[in-house]
Amino acid sequence: MCQNAAGRLSRADGTVVTPASRKALILPGAGARGAYQVGVLRAIAELLPRNAANPFSVLSGSSAGAINAAVLASRAVNFRRAVMALDRVWGAFRTNHVFRADNWTLFKSSLHWFGALVLGGLGRYNPRGLLDNSPLRDLLERSIPFPRIAQAIETGRLDALAVTASAYTSARSVTFVQGSPSTKPWARVRRIGRPATIGLDHLMASSSVPFVFPPVRVGGEFYGDGSIRHLAPLSPAIHLGADRLLVVGVRDEHEETESPADSAQSTPSLAHLAGHMLDTLFMDGLYADLERATRLNAILEHVDLSHLGPPLANLRPLKTLIIVPTEDLREVAARHVGELPYGLRLLLRGLGALNRQGMQFVSYLLFESGFTRELIAMGYSDAMNMRPQLEAFLFDEPGDDAGSSGAPQSNRAP
């Protein structure tokens, strides 16, 4: 962690404080919205000294969040440089860096799916995913020095990196954990923690959205996006000993108004349904888990468990801080959808994606620099607007009661 030899943490202004907690950074699935997380990380880097190491004991992520977490882990020796590396990639993104979006590839993929549907399947030649994400594999292989994750753990700059994926055969949420030898596995209903040396396949598996990208084989099983079945996204960090959790979400919480019963509405398009699915997949489990943490904190404030045996006696309050977008990301996506390759826009139009409701789906696939840069700027601004809470969280300042009152602090209520 970013501590000096005396075990203390320095602020950007030179003030030295003594850390009193184990902090975790939790980065949920996001697709192209993962750029927002980079903006928040930029703000955190500014609050730390220029040469500070990684300030988090545990880095936990799924899908695009797992990729961001792995980059931070592999460059834990200097947090600001790690964030700069993320900023360079996300700020210069093009769709073809993530999946093949040329007209010919998209045409072949459409024919492949059409043929499989019309003919009742193509046997061993059935399509594995709508899009070919092999460019993402090449990008990650070039960009992430995986052996440095072990070095960060060995030198004490990181306790653990946790990457979650969904196992299709066993129907379990599997969190692969690279940590110290004392890191213990865990098992709960339909979710387990398993020691592993995090590599390229783990990240590709964690980010393989069902139907959109093909599943990835890790060991003897095929895996898909880590947000599937991940009903307790806070749990890996908690199992790994964290008691202070910073969560960077990717969904604005503007509630939609219910349409009048007599209003004329068209049937939801495929893109509308897909966007709804992805939104649910990536964020609903997180908010449900935060609500559980809130209720548990409220109980622990009024109940003395010291006279009980384990595991109840080991329960402890969780301090949580959540940062989410303050703008409707559909509106941001609508401003940049024209940057997508023509063939992909044509495919999205056929799915009914080029309207307001369809923009929910588009925002997860809009890997274009105009969109990602605007999200980075938004994440930075939202985080800086919460500077007092962030500093209190990072430096264990007096008065930091995030979560201790039973409600996680947030720039928008979960």
PDB file of N, CA, C and O in Angstrom, residues 17-43:
ATOM      1  N   VAL A  17      -0.891  10.434   7.817  1.00  0.00           N
ATOM      2  CA  VAL A  17      -1.902   9.837   8.687  1.00  0.00           C
ATOM      3  C   VAL A  17      -1.610   8.360   8.857  1.00  0.00           C
ATOM      4  O   VAL A  17      -0.869   7.764   8.072  1.00  0.00           O
ATOM      5  N   THR A  18      -2.164   7.782   9.890  1.00  0.00           N
ATOM      6  CA  THR A  18      -1.978   6.353  10.143  1.00  0.00           C
ATOM      7  C   THR A  18      -3.214   5.591   9.701  1.00  0.00           C
ATOM      8  O   THR A  18      -4.298   5.796  10.257  1.00  0.00           O
ATOM      9  N   PRO A  19      -3.118   4.720   8.692  1.00  0.00           N
ATOM     10  CA  PRO A  19      -4.290   3.984   8.234  1.00  0.00           C
ATOM     11  C   PRO A  19      -4.789   3.026   9.304  1.00  0.00           C
ATOM     12  O   PRO A  19      -4.008   2.386   9.987  1.00  0.00           O
ATOM     13  N   ALA A  20      -6.101   2.993   9.464  1.00  0.00           N
ATOM     14  CA  ALA A  20      -6.683   2.149  10.505  1.00  0.00           C
ATOM     15  C   ALA A  20      -7.649   1.129   9.939  1.00  0.00           C
ATOM     16  O   ALA A  20      -8.446   0.561  10.664  1.00  0.00           O
ATOM     17  N   SER A  21      -7.612   0.912   8.619  1.00  0.00           N
ATOM     18  CA  SER A  21      -8.590   0.005   8.020  1.00  0.00           C
ATOM     19  C   SER A  21      -7.987  -0.691   6.814  1.00  0.00           C
ATOM     20  O   SER A  21      -6.946  -0.290   6.299  1.00  0.00           O
ATOM     21  N   ARG A  22      -8.671  -1.745   6.400  1.00  0.00           N
ATOM     22  CA  ARG A  22      -8.298  -2.437   5.161  1.00  0.00           C
ATOM     23  C   ARG A  22      -9.305  -2.018   4.101  1.00  0.00           C
ATOM     24  O   ARG A  22     -10.478  -2.343   4.177  1.00  0.00           O
ATOM     25  N   LYS A  23      -8.822  -1.315   3.101  1.00  0.00           N
ATOM     26  CA  LYS A  23      -9.704  -0.735   2.095  1.00  0.00           C
ATOM     27  C   LYS A  23      -9.762  -1.625   0.862  1.00  0.00           C
ATOM     28  O   LYS A  23      -8.770  -2.235   0.474  1.00  0.00           O
ATOM     29  N   ALA A  24     -10.933  -1.636   0.247  1.00  0.00           N
ATOM     30  CA  ALA A  24     -11.126  -2.374  -0.996  1.00  0.00           C
ATOM     31  C   ALA A  24     -11.723  -1.451  -2.039  1.00  0.00           C
ATOM     32  O   ALA A  24     -12.548  -0.591  -1.731  1.00  0.00           O
ATOM     33  N   LEU A  25     -11.298  -1.636  -3.260  1.00  0.00           N
ATOM     34  CA  LEU A  25     -11.887  -0.951  -4.407  1.00  0.00           C
ATOM     35  C   LEU A  25     -12.687  -1.979  -5.181  1.00  0.00           C
ATOM     36  O   LEU A  25     -12.152  -3.011  -5.602  1.00  0.00           O
ATOM     37  N   ILE A  26     -13.976  -1.703  -5.381  1.00  0.00           N
ATOM     38  CA  ILE A  26     -14.870  -2.646  -6.062  1.00  0.00           C
ATOM     39  C   ILE A  26     -15.332  -2.012  -7.364  1.00  0.00           C
ATOM     40  O   ILE A  26     -15.957  -0.947  -7.369  1.00  0.00           O
ATOM     41  N   LEU A  27     -15.013  -2.671  -8.471  1.00  0.00           N
ATOM     42  CA  LEU A  27     -15.331  -2.162  -9.803  1.00  0.00           C
ATOM     43  C   LEU A  27     -16.246  -3.166 -10.497  1.00  0.00           C
ATOM     44  O   LEU A  27     -15.785  -4.202 -10.989  1.00  0.00           O
ATOM     45  N   PRO A  28     -17.544  -2.909 -10.540  1.00  0.00           N
ATOM     46  CA  PRO A  28     -18.483  -3.844 -11.168  1.00  0.00           C
ATOM     47  C   PRO A  28     -18.401  -3.794 -12.681  1.00  0.00           C
ATOM     48  O   PRO A  28     -17.696  -2.959 -13.265  1.00  0.00           O
ATOM     49  N   GLY A  29     -19.139  -4.698 -13.327  1.00  0.00           N
ATOM     50  CA  GLY A  29     -19.169  -4.752 -14.782  1.00  0.00           C
ATOM     51  C   GLY A  29     -19.678  -3.472 -15.391  1.00  0.00           C
ATOM     52  O   GLY A  29     -20.475  -2.756 -14.782  1.00  0.00           O
ATOM     53  N   ALA A  30     -19.201  -3.194 -16.619  1.00  0.00           N
ATOM     54  CA  ALA A  30     -19.514  -1.875 -17.154  1.00  0.00           C
ATOM     55  C   ALA A  30     -19.541  -1.789 -18.669  1.00  0.00           C
ATOM     56  O   ALA A  30     -20.135  -0.870 -19.214  1.00  0.00           O
ATOM     57  N   GLY A  31     -18.903  -2.701 -19.395  1.00  0.00           N
ATOM     58  CA  GLY A  31     -18.772  -2.509 -20.834  1.00  0.00           C
ATOM     59  C   GLY A  31     -18.024  -1.215 -21.108  1.00  0.00           C
ATOM     60  O   GLY A  31     -17.083  -0.851 -20.398  1.00  0.00           O
ATOM     61  N   ALA A  32     -18.457  -0.462 -22.105  1.00  0.00           N
ATOM     62  CA  ALA A  32     -17.810   0.807 -22.438  1.00  0.00           C
ATOM     63  C   ALA A  32     -17.960   1.822 -21.318  1.00  0.00           C
ATOM     64  O   ALA A  32     -17.185   2.789 -21.240  1.00  0.00           O
ATOM     65  N   ARG A  33     -18.931   1.620 -20.447  1.00  0.00           N
ATOM     66  CA  ARG A  33     -19.111   2.530 -19.317  1.00  0.00           C
ATOM     67  C   ARG A  33     -17.962   2.448 -18.322  1.00  0.00           C
ATOM     68  O   ARG A  33     -17.873   3.266 -17.405  1.00  0.00           O
ATOM     69  N   GLY A  34     -17.087   1.472 -18.472  1.00  0.00           N
ATOM     70  CA  GLY A  34     -15.929   1.363 -17.599  1.00  0.00           C
ATOM     71  C   GLY A  34     -15.050   2.596 -17.641  1.00  0.00           C
ATOM     72  O   GLY A  34     -14.245   2.817 -16.731  1.00  0.00           O
ATOM     73  N   ALA A  35     -15.186   3.414 -18.676  1.00  0.00           N
ATOM     74  CA  ALA A  35     -14.426   4.659 -18.751  1.00  0.00           C
ATOM     75  C   ALA A  35     -14.754   5.573 -17.580  1.00  0.00           C
ATOM     76  O   ALA A  35     -13.898   6.345 -17.119  1.00  0.00           O
ATOM     77  N   TYR A  36     -15.994   5.517 -17.097  1.00  0.00           N
ATOM     78  CA  TYR A  36     -16.381   6.343 -15.944  1.00  0.00           C
ATOM     79  C   TYR A  36     -15.518   5.994 -14.733  1.00  0.00           C
ATOM     80  O   TYR A  36     -15.105   6.887 -13.981  1.00  0.00           O
ATOM     81  N   GLN A  37     -15.219   4.718 -14.539  1.00  0.00           N
ATOM     82  CA  GLN A  37     -14.387   4.299 -13.419  1.00  0.00           C
ATOM     83  C   GLN A  37     -13.000   4.919 -13.513  1.00  0.00           C
ATOM     84  O   GLN A  37     -12.400   5.294 -12.500  1.00  0.00           O
ATOM     85  N   VAL A  38     -12.484   5.058 -14.720  1.00  0.00           N
ATOM     86  CA  VAL A  38     -11.156   5.647 -14.911  1.00  0.00           C
ATOM     87  C   VAL A  38     -11.152   7.099 -14.448  1.00  0.00           C
ATOM     88  O   VAL A  38     -10.184   7.576 -13.841  1.00  0.00           O
ATOM     89  N   GLY A  39     -12.234   7.839 -14.725  1.00  0.00           N
ATOM     90  CA  GLY A  39     -12.312   9.219 -14.275  1.00  0.00           C
ATOM     91  C   GLY A  39     -12.283   9.329 -12.760  1.00  0.00           C
ATOM     92  O   GLY A  39     -11.610  10.207 -12.194  1.00  0.00           O
ATOM     93  N   VAL A  40     -13.003   8.444 -12.068  1.00  0.00           N
ATOM     94  CA  VAL A  40     -12.982   8.438 -10.607  1.00  0.00           C
ATOM     95  C   VAL A  40     -11.580   8.119 -10.098  1.00  0.00           C
ATOM     96  O   VAL A  40     -11.083   8.745  -9.152  1.00  0.00           O
ATOM     97  N   LEU A  41     -10.911   7.167 -10.744  1.00  0.00           N
ATOM     98  CA  LEU A  41      -9.547   6.806 -10.342  1.00  0.00           C
ATOM     99  C   LEU A  41      -8.579   7.968 -10.551  1.00  0.00           C
ATOM    100  O   LEU A  41      -7.640   8.157  -9.765  1.00  0.00           O
ATOM    101  N   ARG A  42      -8.789   8.762 -11.586  1.00  0.00           N
ATOM    102  CA  ARG A  42      -7.963   9.951 -11.793  1.00  0.00           C
ATOM    103  C   ARG A  42      -8.080  10.911 -10.621  1.00  0.00           C
ATOM    104  O   ARG A  42      -7.091  11.488 -10.158  1.00  0.00           O
ATOM    105  N   ALA A  43      -9.292  11.096 -10.132  1.00  0.00           N
ATOM    106  CA  ALA A  43      -9.496  11.980  -8.989  1.00  0.00           C
ATOM    107  C   ALA A  43      -8.786  11.442  -7.752  1.00  0.00           C
ATOM    108  O   ALA A  43      -8.143  12.198  -7.005  1.00  0.00           O
TER     109      ALA A  43
END
